[in-house]
Coordinates of C-alpha atoms in Angstrom, one line a residue:
Chain A
X193 CA -8.7 9.0 -17.2
X194 CA -7.3 7.8 -20.4
X195 CA -3.8 9.5 -21.7
X196 CA -2.1 8.7 -25.2
X197 CA 1.4 8.8 -25.1
X198 CA 3.9 8.2 -27.7
X199 CA 7.1 6.4 -25.9
X200 CA 10.1 5.9 -27.4
X201 CA 11.9 3.3 -25.6
X202 CA 15.8 2.5 -25.8
X203 CA 14.8 -0.3 -24.2
X204 CA 14.4 -2.5 -27.0
X205 CA 18.0 -1.8 -28.6
X206 CA 20.4 -1.1 -25.4
X207 CA 21.4 1.9 -24.7
X208 CA 24.5 3.3 -26.5
X209 CA 26.9 5.5 -24.6
X210 CA 27.3 5.7 -21.2
X211 CA 24.3 7.3 -19.5
X212 CA 24.0 10.2 -16.8
X213 CA 24.6 9.2 -13.5
X214 CA 27.0 10.0 -10.6
X215 CA 29.1 7.8 -8.7
X216 CA 28.6 8.4 -4.7
X217 CA 30.5 7.0 -2.2
X218 CA 29.4 4.5 0.1
X219 CA 27.6 6.4 3.6
X220 CA 27.2 4.7 6.3
X221 CA 23.6 6.1 7.1
X222 CA 21.9 4.9 9.9
X223 CA 19.5 2.1 9.2
X224 CA 16.8 2.6 11.2
X225 CA 14.6 0.9 9.5
X226 CA 16.4 -2.2 8.9
X227 CA 15.0 -4.0 12.7
X228 CA 12.5 -3.3 15.3
X229 CA 13.7 -0.6 17.4
X230 CA 14.0 -1.8 20.8
X231 CA 12.2 1.5 22.3
X232 CA 9.9 2.7 19.8
X233 CA 9.9 6.6 19.1
X234 CA 6.9 8.5 19.8
X235 CA 5.8 11.3 17.5
X236 CA 7.4 14.1 19.8
X237 CA 10.4 12.2 19.9
X238 CA 11.2 12.2 15.9
X239 CA 9.9 15.7 15.3
X240 CA 7.7 14.8 13.1
X241 CA 4.3 16.5 13.5
X242 CA 1.8 14.1 12.1
X243 CA 2.1 10.3 11.2
X244 CA -0.3 8.8 8.8
X245 CA -2.8 5.5 7.8
X246 CA -3.2 4.3 4.9
X247 CA -6.9 5.2 5.1
X248 CA -6.8 9.1 5.8
X249 CA -7.6 11.0 3.1
X250 CA -6.0 13.5 1.0
X251 CA -6.1 16.5 3.8
X252 CA -3.4 15.4 5.9
X253 CA -1.1 18.1 7.5
X254 CA 2.0 18.0 5.8
X255 CA 5.0 16.7 7.8
X256 CA 8.0 18.8 7.6
X257 CA 12.1 18.6 9.2
X258 CA 13.3 15.4 9.4
X259 CA 10.7 12.2 8.5
X260 CA 10.1 9.0 10.0
X261 CA 11.2 7.1 6.9
X262 CA 8.4 4.6 7.1
X263 CA 5.8 6.3 7.4
X264 CA 3.9 8.1 4.3
X265 CA 5.5 11.3 3.3
X266 CA 8.7 9.6 2.8
X267 CA 7.3 6.7 1.2
X268 CA 5.5 8.3 -1.3
X269 CA 7.9 10.6 -2.1
X270 CA 10.4 7.5 -2.6
X271 CA 8.0 6.0 -4.8
X272 CA 8.1 8.9 -7.0
X273 CA 11.6 8.7 -7.0
X274 CA 11.0 4.6 -8.4
X275 CA 9.0 5.9 -11.1
X276 CA 11.8 8.5 -12.1
X277 CA 14.5 5.5 -12.3
X278 CA 12.1 3.2 -14.0
X279 CA 11.4 5.9 -16.7
X280 CA 15.1 6.7 -17.0
X281 CA 16.8 3.4 -17.0
X282 CA 13.8 1.1 -17.1
X283 CA 13.8 -1.8 -19.8
X284 CA 12.2 -5.0 -20.2
X285 CA 15.5 -6.1 -18.4
X286 CA 15.5 -3.7 -15.9
X287 CA 13.1 -2.5 -13.5
X288 CA 13.4 -0.8 -9.9
X289 CA 11.1 -0.9 -6.7
X290 CA 11.8 1.1 -3.7
X291 CA 13.4 -1.3 -1.1
X292 CA 13.6 0.9 1.8
X293 CA 13.8 4.6 2.9
X294 CA 16.9 4.9 5.0
X295 CA 15.9 8.8 5.9
X296 CA 14.2 11.5 4.5
X297 CA 13.6 15.3 5.0
X298 CA 11.1 17.5 4.0
X299 CA 11.1 21.4 3.6
X300 CA 8.8 24.1 2.4
X301 CA 10.1 26.1 -0.8
X302 CA 8.4 29.2 -0.2
X303 CA 4.7 29.1 -1.3
X304 CA 5.7 27.1 -4.5
X305 CA 6.0 23.9 -3.3
X306 CA 7.5 20.9 -1.1
X307 CA 11.1 19.4 -1.7
X308 CA 11.8 16.3 0.0
X309 CA 15.5 15.0 0.1
X310 CA 16.1 11.2 0.8
X311 CA 18.3 8.7 1.1
X312 CA 16.9 5.4 -0.1
X313 CA 17.7 2.1 -1.2
X314 CA 16.2 1.0 -4.9
X315 CA 16.0 -2.8 -5.7
X316 CA 16.9 -3.8 -9.2
X317 CA 14.3 -6.5 -9.6
X318 CA 15.2 -8.7 -12.3
X319 CA 19.3 -8.8 -11.2
X320 CA 18.1 -9.0 -8.0
X321 CA 20.4 -6.4 -6.5
X322 CA 20.2 -3.4 -4.5
X323 CA 21.6 0.1 -5.1
X324 CA 21.9 3.0 -2.7
X325 CA 20.7 6.1 -3.9
X326 CA 20.2 10.2 -2.8
X327 CA 17.3 11.8 -4.2
X328 CA 15.6 15.1 -4.0
X329 CA 11.8 15.1 -4.8
X330 CA 10.4 18.5 -5.8
X331 CA 6.4 18.6 -5.4
X332 CA 5.0 22.0 -7.1
X333 CA 2.6 23.7 -5.8
X334 CA -0.2 25.6 -8.0
X335 CA -3.7 25.8 -9.2
X336 CA -2.8 23.4 -12.0
X337 CA -1.4 19.7 -10.9
X338 CA 2.1 19.8 -12.2
X339 CA 4.3 16.7 -12.2
X340 CA 6.9 16.4 -9.4
X341 CA 10.5 17.0 -10.4
X342 CA 13.2 14.5 -9.7
X343 CA 16.8 14.4 -9.1
X344 CA 18.7 11.4 -8.2
X345 CA 22.3 10.0 -8.3
X346 CA 22.8 6.3 -7.2
X347 CA 26.1 4.1 -6.9
X348 CA 25.8 2.1 -10.0
X349 CA 22.6 1.7 -11.6
X350 CA 23.5 0.3 -14.6
X351 CA 26.3 -1.8 -13.6
X352 CA 24.7 -4.7 -15.2
X353 CA 24.2 -4.6 -18.5
X354 CA 21.4 -5.6 -20.3
X355 CA 21.8 -4.7 -23.7
X356 CA 22.4 -8.3 -25.3
X357 CA 18.9 -9.4 -23.9
X358 CA 17.5 -6.1 -24.9
X359 CA 18.7 -6.5 -28.4
X360 CA 17.9 -10.4 -28.6
X361 CA 14.1 -9.4 -27.3
X362 CA 13.8 -6.9 -30.4
X363 CA 15.0 -9.4 -33.1
X364 CA 12.7 -11.6 -31.8
X365 CA 9.4 -9.8 -32.0
X366 CA 11.0 -8.2 -35.2
X367 CA 11.6 -11.3 -37.2
X368 CA 8.2 -13.0 -35.8
X369 CA 5.5 -13.5 -38.5
X370 CA 2.3 -12.5 -36.3
X371 CA 2.3 -9.6 -34.2
X372 CA 2.3 -10.3 -30.8
X373 CA -0.2 -9.9 -27.8
X374 CA -1.0 -10.5 -24.0
X375 CA -3.9 -10.1 -21.7
X376 CA -3.7 -9.8 -17.8
X377 CA -0.5 -9.4 -16.6
X378 CA -0.6 -11.0 -13.9
X379 CA -3.7 -13.1 -14.4
X380 CA -6.1 -13.6 -11.3
X381 CA -3.9 -15.8 -9.5
X382 CA -0.7 -13.8 -9.8
X383 CA 0.4 -15.6 -12.7
X384 CA 2.8 -14.6 -15.8
X385 CA 3.4 -16.8 -18.7
X386 CA 7.2 -16.8 -18.8
X387 CA 7.6 -15.4 -22.5
X388 CA 4.9 -12.3 -21.8
X389 CA 6.9 -11.6 -19.0
X390 CA 8.8 -8.7 -21.2
X391 CA 5.8 -7.2 -22.3
X392 CA 4.5 -7.1 -18.8
X393 CA 8.0 -5.1 -17.8
X394 CA 7.2 -3.1 -20.8
X395 CA 3.9 -2.0 -19.1
X396 CA 5.7 -1.0 -16.4
X397 CA 8.1 0.8 -18.0
X398 CA 5.4 2.5 -19.8
X399 CA 3.0 3.0 -16.6
X400 CA 5.8 4.8 -15.0
X401 CA 5.9 8.0 -17.0
X402 CA 2.2 8.3 -16.2
X403 CA 2.7 7.5 -12.4
X404 CA 5.6 10.0 -12.3
X405 CA 3.7 12.4 -14.2
X406 CA 0.4 12.2 -11.8
X407 CA 2.0 11.6 -8.6
X408 CA 2.0 14.0 -5.6
X409 CA 2.5 14.1 -2.1
X410 CA -1.3 12.1 -1.5
X411 CA -0.3 9.6 -3.9
X412 CA 1.4 6.4 -4.0
X413 CA 1.0 4.9 -7.6
X414 CA 1.7 1.1 -8.5
X415 CA 0.8 -0.5 -11.7
X416 CA -1.6 -3.1 -11.1
X417 CA -1.7 -5.0 -14.3
X418 CA -1.2 -5.0 -18.0
X419 CA -4.9 -5.3 -19.3
X420 CA -3.7 -5.8 -22.4
X421 CA -1.0 -5.1 -24.7
X422 CA -0.7 -5.8 -28.6
X423 CA 1.8 -5.1 -31.2
X424 CA 1.0 -3.1 -33.9
X425 CA 2.5 -3.6 -37.4
X426 CA 5.1 -1.0 -38.7
X427 CA 6.8 0.0 -41.7
X428 CA 9.9 0.6 -40.5
X429 CA 12.5 -0.6 -37.8
X430 CA 10.1 0.3 -34.8
X431 CA 8.5 -2.2 -32.7
X432 CA 5.0 -0.3 -31.6
X433 CA 2.8 -1.7 -29.2
X434 CA -0.8 -0.2 -28.2
X435 CA -0.7 -0.8 -24.5
X436 CA -4.0 -0.8 -21.3
X437 CA -2.7 -0.9 -18.1
X438 CA -4.4 -0.2 -14.8
X439 CA -2.6 1.9 -12.4
X440 CA -3.5 1.8 -8.5
X441 CA -3.3 4.5 -6.0
X442 CA -3.0 3.0 -2.5
X443 CA -4.3 6.0 -0.9
X444 CA -7.3 6.9 -2.6
X445 CA -8.0 3.3 -3.6
X446 CA -8.6 4.4 -7.4
X447 CA -7.8 2.4 -10.3
X448 CA -7.0 4.3 -13.1
X449 CA -7.4 3.0 -17.1
X450 CA -4.1 4.1 -18.8
X451 CA -3.9 3.9 -22.0
X452 CA -0.7 4.3 -24.6
X453 CA 1.5 3.9 -27.7
X454 CA 4.8 2.4 -27.2
X455 CA 7.0 2.9 -29.9
X456 CA 10.8 1.5 -30.0
X457 CA 13.3 2.9 -31.9
X458 CA 16.8 1.8 -32.8
X459 CA 19.0 4.5 -32.3
X460 CA 18.9 4.3 -28.3
X461 CA 17.6 7.4 -28.2
X462 CA 14.9 8.0 -25.1
X463 CA 12.2 10.4 -25.4
X464 CA 8.5 10.7 -24.8
X465 CA 6.1 13.1 -26.4
X466 CA 2.7 14.3 -25.7
X467 CA -0.6 14.9 -27.9
Chain B
X101 CA -9.0 -31.2 5.1
X102 CA -5.7 -33.1 4.6
X103 CA -5.8 -32.4 0.9
X104 CA -6.6 -29.0 1.2
X105 CA -4.0 -26.8 -0.6
X106 CA -3.7 -23.7 1.6
X107 CA -1.0 -22.5 -1.2
X108 CA -3.4 -22.0 -3.4
X109 CA -6.2 -19.6 -3.9
X110 CA -10.2 -20.9 -2.9
X111 CA -13.2 -19.8 -4.3
X112 CA -16.0 -19.4 -2.2
X113 CA -17.8 -22.5 -2.2
X114 CA -14.5 -24.4 -1.6
X115 CA -14.0 -22.4 1.5
X116 CA -17.7 -23.2 2.9
X117 CA -16.6 -27.0 2.4
X118 CA -13.7 -26.5 4.2
X119 CA -14.9 -24.7 6.9
X120 CA -17.6 -27.8 7.3
X121 CA -14.2 -30.2 6.9
X122 CA -12.2 -28.4 9.3
X123 CA -15.1 -28.2 12.3
X124 CA -16.0 -31.9 11.6
X125 CA -12.8 -33.3 11.7
X126 CA -11.9 -30.8 15.2
X127 CA -15.0 -31.0 17.0
X128 CA -12.8 -30.6 20.3
X129 CA -11.3 -27.5 19.0
X130 CA -13.9 -26.2 16.1
X131 CA -17.0 -24.8 15.8
X132 CA -18.7 -23.0 13.4
X133 CA -21.5 -20.2 13.9
X134 CA -23.5 -18.0 10.8
X135 CA -23.6 -14.7 12.5
X136 CA -25.2 -12.7 9.7
X137 CA -26.2 -12.9 6.0
X138 CA -24.6 -10.6 3.2
X139 CA -26.5 -8.3 0.9
X140 CA -27.2 -11.0 -1.6
X141 CA -28.2 -13.3 1.3
X142 CA -25.3 -15.5 1.6
X143 CA -24.0 -16.7 5.1
X144 CA -21.0 -15.0 6.8
X145 CA -19.6 -17.7 9.1
X146 CA -16.9 -17.9 11.2
X147 CA -14.9 -20.8 12.9
X148 CA -14.5 -20.7 16.9
X149 CA -11.0 -22.3 17.8
X150 CA -11.5 -23.2 21.5
X151 CA -11.0 -25.8 24.2
X152 CA -13.0 -26.3 27.5
X153 CA -12.0 -24.2 30.2
X154 CA -11.4 -27.1 32.8
X155 CA -10.9 -23.8 35.7
X156 CA -14.3 -22.8 35.1
X157 CA -12.6 -19.1 34.0
X158 CA -14.7 -16.8 31.6
X159 CA -13.0 -16.7 28.3
X160 CA -11.4 -14.2 26.9
X161 CA -11.9 -13.0 23.1
X162 CA -9.7 -12.9 20.1
X163 CA -10.8 -11.8 16.8
X164 CA -10.1 -12.3 13.5
X165 CA -11.6 -11.0 10.0
X166 CA -10.4 -11.8 6.5
X167 CA -11.7 -10.3 3.1
X168 CA -13.7 -7.0 4.2
X169 CA -12.3 -6.0 1.0
X170 CA -13.2 -8.6 -2.3
X171 CA -9.8 -8.1 -4.3
X172 CA -7.3 -9.0 -1.7
X173 CA -7.4 -12.6 -1.6
X174 CA -4.2 -13.3 0.3
X175 CA -6.2 -12.3 3.2
X176 CA -8.8 -14.9 3.3
X177 CA -5.5 -17.6 2.3
X178 CA -4.3 -16.2 5.6
X179 CA -7.3 -17.2 8.2
X180 CA -7.5 -20.2 6.3
X181 CA -3.4 -20.7 7.1
X182 CA -4.3 -19.5 10.4
X183 CA -6.7 -22.0 11.2
X184 CA -4.5 -24.4 9.6
X185 CA -1.5 -23.8 11.9
X186 CA -3.8 -23.8 14.7
X187 CA -5.1 -27.2 14.1
X188 CA -1.9 -28.6 13.6
X189 CA -0.1 -27.6 16.2
X190 CA -2.1 -27.3 19.0
X191 CA -1.9 -31.0 20.5
X192 CA 1.6 -31.1 20.4
X193 CA 1.7 -27.7 22.0
X194 CA 1.0 -26.9 25.6
X195 CA 1.3 -23.4 25.5
X196 CA -0.9 -23.2 22.5
X197 CA -3.2 -25.8 24.1
X198 CA -2.9 -23.4 27.5
X199 CA -4.2 -20.5 25.4
X200 CA -6.9 -22.5 23.6
X201 CA -8.5 -23.4 27.1
X202 CA -8.3 -19.1 28.3
X203 CA -8.9 -18.0 24.9
X204 CA -11.6 -18.3 21.9
X205 CA -10.2 -16.9 18.4
X206 CA -12.9 -16.4 16.2
X207 CA -11.8 -16.5 12.6
X208 CA -13.8 -15.4 9.4
X209 CA -12.3 -16.9 6.4
X210 CA -14.7 -14.3 4.5
X211 CA -16.8 -11.3 5.6
X212 CA -17.4 -10.1 2.4
X213 CA -18.7 -12.7 0.4
X214 CA -20.8 -11.2 -2.1
X215 CA -17.5 -9.3 -3.5
X216 CA -15.2 -11.8 -3.6
X217 CA -17.6 -14.2 -5.4
X218 CA -17.6 -11.4 -7.6
X219 CA -13.9 -11.3 -7.8
X220 CA -13.9 -14.7 -9.0
X221 CA -16.7 -14.0 -12.1
X222 CA -14.4 -12.9 -14.7
X223 CA -11.1 -11.2 -15.2
X224 CA -12.2 -7.5 -15.4
X225 CA -14.2 -8.3 -11.7
X226 CA -10.6 -9.5 -10.1
X227 CA -10.2 -6.1 -9.0
X228 CA -13.3 -5.2 -7.0
X229 CA -13.0 -3.6 -3.5
X230 CA -16.5 -3.0 -2.0
X231 CA -19.5 -5.3 -1.3
X232 CA -22.4 -5.7 -3.9
X233 CA -25.1 -3.7 -2.3
X234 CA -27.2 -1.7 -4.4
X235 CA -28.8 1.2 -2.0
X236 CA -30.6 3.2 -4.6
X237 CA -32.4 1.7 -6.8
X238 CA -31.7 3.7 -9.9
X239 CA -28.0 4.1 -8.8
X240 CA -26.0 2.2 -11.5
X241 CA -23.4 1.4 -9.4
X242 CA -22.7 -1.3 -6.7
X243 CA -21.4 -1.8 -3.5
X244 CA -20.3 0.5 -0.2
X245 CA -16.9 -0.2 0.8
X246 CA -17.5 -2.1 4.1
X247 CA -14.0 -0.5 5.9
X248 CA -15.7 2.7 5.6
X249 CA -19.2 1.9 7.2
X250 CA -18.2 1.0 10.6
X251 CA -19.5 3.5 13.6
X252 CA -16.3 5.4 14.2
X253 CA -16.4 8.8 12.9
X254 CA -18.2 7.7 9.9
X255 CA -18.3 10.0 6.9
X256 CA -15.5 12.5 8.3
X257 CA -12.2 11.2 6.4
X258 CA -10.9 9.0 3.8
X259 CA -14.4 8.5 2.3
X260 CA -16.5 9.2 -0.8
X261 CA -20.5 9.9 -0.9
X262 CA -20.4 9.2 -4.7
X263 CA -22.0 5.3 -4.7
X264 CA -19.7 4.5 -7.7
X265 CA -16.3 5.2 -5.7
X266 CA -14.3 2.4 -4.2
X267 CA -14.4 4.4 -0.8
X268 CA -18.1 4.9 -0.9
X269 CA -19.0 4.6 2.6
X270 CA -22.5 3.8 2.2
X271 CA -26.0 5.4 3.5
X272 CA -25.1 5.6 6.9
X273 CA -22.9 3.7 9.4
X274 CA -23.5 0.3 9.9
X275 CA -25.9 0.3 6.6
X276 CA -24.5 -2.5 5.2
X277 CA -25.2 -6.0 6.5
X278 CA -21.7 -7.5 7.0
X279 CA -20.2 -4.3 9.0
X280 CA -23.7 -4.4 11.0
X281 CA -23.4 -8.4 11.5
X282 CA -19.4 -7.7 13.1
X283 CA -20.6 -4.7 15.2
X284 CA -23.3 -6.7 16.5
X285 CA -22.0 -10.1 17.3
X286 CA -18.3 -8.8 18.6
X287 CA -20.4 -5.8 20.4
X288 CA -22.1 -8.7 22.4
X289 CA -18.8 -9.6 23.6
X290 CA -16.9 -6.6 23.9
X291 CA -16.2 -7.1 27.1
X292 CA -14.6 -10.0 26.7
X293 CA -12.7 -9.3 23.8
X294 CA -9.0 -8.7 24.1
X295 CA -7.7 -8.2 20.3
X296 CA -9.4 -7.5 17.3
X297 CA -7.1 -8.3 14.2
X298 CA -8.5 -7.3 10.6
X299 CA -6.3 -8.5 7.8
X300 CA -6.0 -6.8 4.4
X301 CA -3.4 -6.2 1.5
X302 CA -1.1 -5.1 0.2
X303 CA 1.3 -3.1 1.6
X304 CA 3.2 -5.2 4.1
X305 CA 2.1 -3.0 7.0
X306 CA 0.6 -3.5 10.7
X307 CA -1.6 -0.7 11.0
X308 CA -2.3 0.8 14.7
X309 CA -5.4 2.8 15.8
X310 CA -4.7 6.2 17.5
X311 CA -3.6 6.8 20.5
X312 CA -1.7 3.1 20.2
X313 CA 2.1 3.0 21.2
X314 CA 4.4 1.8 17.7
X315 CA 5.2 -1.9 17.6
X316 CA 7.7 -3.1 14.8
X317 CA 7.6 -6.3 13.1
X318 CA 10.4 -7.5 10.1
X319 CA 9.0 -6.9 7.0
X320 CA 7.0 -4.9 8.2
X321 CA 6.4 -1.4 8.6
X322 CA 4.1 0.4 11.5
X323 CA 1.9 3.3 11.0
X324 CA 0.0 4.8 13.9
X325 CA -3.0 7.1 12.9
X326 CA -3.4 10.2 14.6
X327 CA -6.7 10.9 14.5
X328 CA -9.6 8.2 14.7
X329 CA -10.3 7.0 11.1
X330 CA -13.5 7.3 9.7
X331 CA -15.7 3.9 9.2
X332 CA -12.8 1.6 9.6
X333 CA -13.5 -1.6 11.6
X334 CA -10.2 -1.2 13.5
X335 CA -11.0 2.0 14.9
X336 CA -14.6 0.8 15.8
X337 CA -13.1 -2.0 18.1
X338 CA -11.0 0.6 19.3
X339 CA -13.6 3.6 20.1
X340 CA -15.8 0.6 21.7
X341 CA -13.2 -0.3 24.0
X342 CA -11.2 -3.4 22.7
X343 CA -7.5 -2.7 23.8
X344 CA -5.4 -4.6 21.3
X345 CA -6.9 -3.6 17.6
X346 CA -4.8 -4.0 14.4
X347 CA -4.9 -4.2 10.8
X348 CA -2.6 -6.2 8.9
X349 CA -1.6 -5.6 5.3
X350 CA 0.0 -8.5 4.3
X351 CA 2.3 -8.6 1.2
X352 CA 3.2 -7.2 -1.1
X353 CA 4.0 -3.5 -1.5
X354 CA 3.2 -3.1 -5.0
X355 CA 5.1 -5.4 -7.2
X356 CA 2.0 -7.4 -8.1
X357 CA -0.5 -5.6 -5.0
X358 CA -3.7 -7.5 -4.8
X359 CA -2.7 -10.2 -7.6
X360 CA -0.4 -11.5 -5.1
X361 CA 1.3 -14.6 -7.4
X362 CA 0.5 -18.4 -5.3
X363 CA 3.9 -18.9 -4.6
X364 CA 3.8 -16.7 -2.3
X365 CA 1.1 -17.4 -0.4
X366 CA 3.3 -19.5 1.9
X367 CA 5.5 -17.1 2.9
X368 CA 3.0 -14.2 3.1
X369 CA 1.3 -16.5 5.6
X370 CA 4.2 -17.5 7.4
X371 CA 5.3 -14.2 8.4
X372 CA 1.9 -13.0 9.5
X373 CA 1.2 -15.8 11.2
X374 CA 4.2 -15.0 13.5
X375 CA 2.8 -11.6 13.6
X376 CA -0.4 -12.2 14.6
X377 CA 0.5 -15.3 17.2
X378 CA 3.2 -12.7 18.9
X379 CA 0.1 -10.6 19.7
X380 CA -2.2 -13.2 20.8
X381 CA 0.2 -14.8 23.2
X382 CA 1.3 -11.4 24.4
X383 CA -2.4 -10.5 25.2
X384 CA -3.3 -13.5 26.6
X385 CA -0.1 -13.5 29.1
X386 CA -1.4 -10.0 29.7
X387 CA -5.0 -11.0 30.9
X388 CA -4.2 -14.9 32.3
X389 CA -0.7 -14.4 33.7
X390 CA -0.4 -11.3 34.1
X391 CA 3.2 -11.0 33.8
X392 CA 5.1 -9.0 31.6
X393 CA 8.4 -10.8 32.7
X394 CA 10.6 -11.3 29.6
X395 CA 12.3 -14.2 30.2
X396 CA 9.1 -16.3 31.0
X397 CA 7.5 -14.5 28.4
X398 CA 10.1 -15.0 26.0
X399 CA 10.8 -18.8 26.3
X400 CA 7.3 -19.3 26.0
X401 CA 7.3 -17.6 22.4
X402 CA 10.1 -20.4 21.8
X403 CA 7.7 -23.2 21.5
X404 CA 5.8 -22.4 18.5
X405 CA 7.2 -19.8 16.4
X406 CA 7.9 -21.2 12.7
X407 CA 10.8 -18.7 12.6
X408 CA 11.9 -18.0 16.2
X409 CA 14.2 -15.3 15.4
X410 CA 11.8 -12.9 13.7
X411 CA 8.8 -13.9 16.4
X412 CA 11.9 -13.2 19.7
X413 CA 12.0 -9.6 18.1
X414 CA 8.3 -8.9 17.2
X415 CA 8.3 -10.2 20.8
X416 CA 10.6 -8.1 23.0
X417 CA 9.9 -5.3 20.8
X418 CA 5.7 -5.4 22.0
X419 CA 6.9 -6.1 25.4
X420 CA 9.4 -3.2 25.8
X421 CA 6.6 -0.7 24.1
X422 CA 4.2 -1.7 26.5
X423 CA 6.7 -1.5 29.5
X424 CA 8.1 1.2 28.7
X425 CA 4.9 3.2 28.2
X426 CA 2.9 1.8 30.6
X427 CA 0.3 1.3 28.5
X428 CA -2.8 -0.7 30.0

């Protein structure tokens, strides 16, 4: 599937003003996933209806109630939170990975869908810091595939300011005589040239909008590669990129080609438009 | 063999050459066998690691294969790493030497040779997963997902019957020469086979077939299938009666995915080696010393772990599992 979206990123400009995050007090949740259990729980003991393997298809019976945080239902829902956080707070200098799911709970919401409540640890990749987040993910069930809805509150997501770096990057690209372009990030050997890393990060942020939109309870999306990212000329202060990424769904093992136009504006406003 | 760089990815011709070198340099430990041919008529080769059994007891078998899926480059890298570790340590490690007198460890560095070679041809082929067979003459698409082609509830869950899809299971169970080669070879020694390990990426998981109690390992999550999977080698092994059958999913969890940087090869291999060796040690102790006594077994683990803390945790967990569940 090829989708064109126009993404306006505040990323390159830095965010003006303080974002809306909720500061939660530290919870002392039992970290069930930190170390191997001395006696493992059976499926019956956890009250979980079913567990999943990577290779099972989309017809899994859905787990409800308390979830095993290491198993797929909780992990897939938590991955959606990762994509959500990246779309809201991501930039070439701020990216999130799912570190761990501490706990999870799922319940049906009538016929309209299923709601997951999660306590997770999120890893900010560039500063190498970990944050705890509480999140709720609602997967609507309907004839047409609809995007999940996410609410998340984390400790201090924007603690480390990336504004200066983002500004510097913007200036660098703006002042460049030539339009920047890169392919195969990472390459076949997993390598990324240091000066193309911000472009790889841009690709991840942009892909997260699509991955968020396309996720459901039977997907686990990651961006596999930026196949091509090319800067386009603009007549105003915008930076514009044409971006071709490969998305990978761990469940179906399908690689999806994703085409996007990225725009970056100066006023720090972040929004996205669909054609 | 001393100059071989185990922290880089190697193309297939270098891996073939490496296998010859390892065998030539360690004749008392290593022997190679070609046990099948790929669709494009390439050798499917394994290295058997084992020593002469002075007591004359029948040797038991450990099976390890890597590279069923072409793009999972870290898996063949791990098989090579594993062989290197065994070769480099068995002479100074009494326990390991004893195990190699009782066990033969069969390691196939690359099963899906055609697919692996294809991923090296150019950038756009790097993420190829399947084999390179063409089942129907007029089909425009190539390849079968070899890990859906085994005789284990073939063609039921998690597969596609579209030859263009990444999980295409083939025309019939065992239709693919690569899968059939494994089933024939391992099938012939099923009664001696204690353990079947199949190495993949990515996900950092240990996957257990249905019916298995859970085990845990640091850096890894474990998952248990409720139903036998469709066509996977791991579940085929379980179904024919091999008691310990695991899929290792190596690094990472999505940041790089299958395109794992070479500077992570060492870490990925070290953590997987600890896990694999712990399992092998466990099945050895169970089969030969018939003891699941904590103290003595735990002591032996210390001898040859790279990161003994981690191995101890795996070891005690595995033992607790099997003691608690009374698993055979």
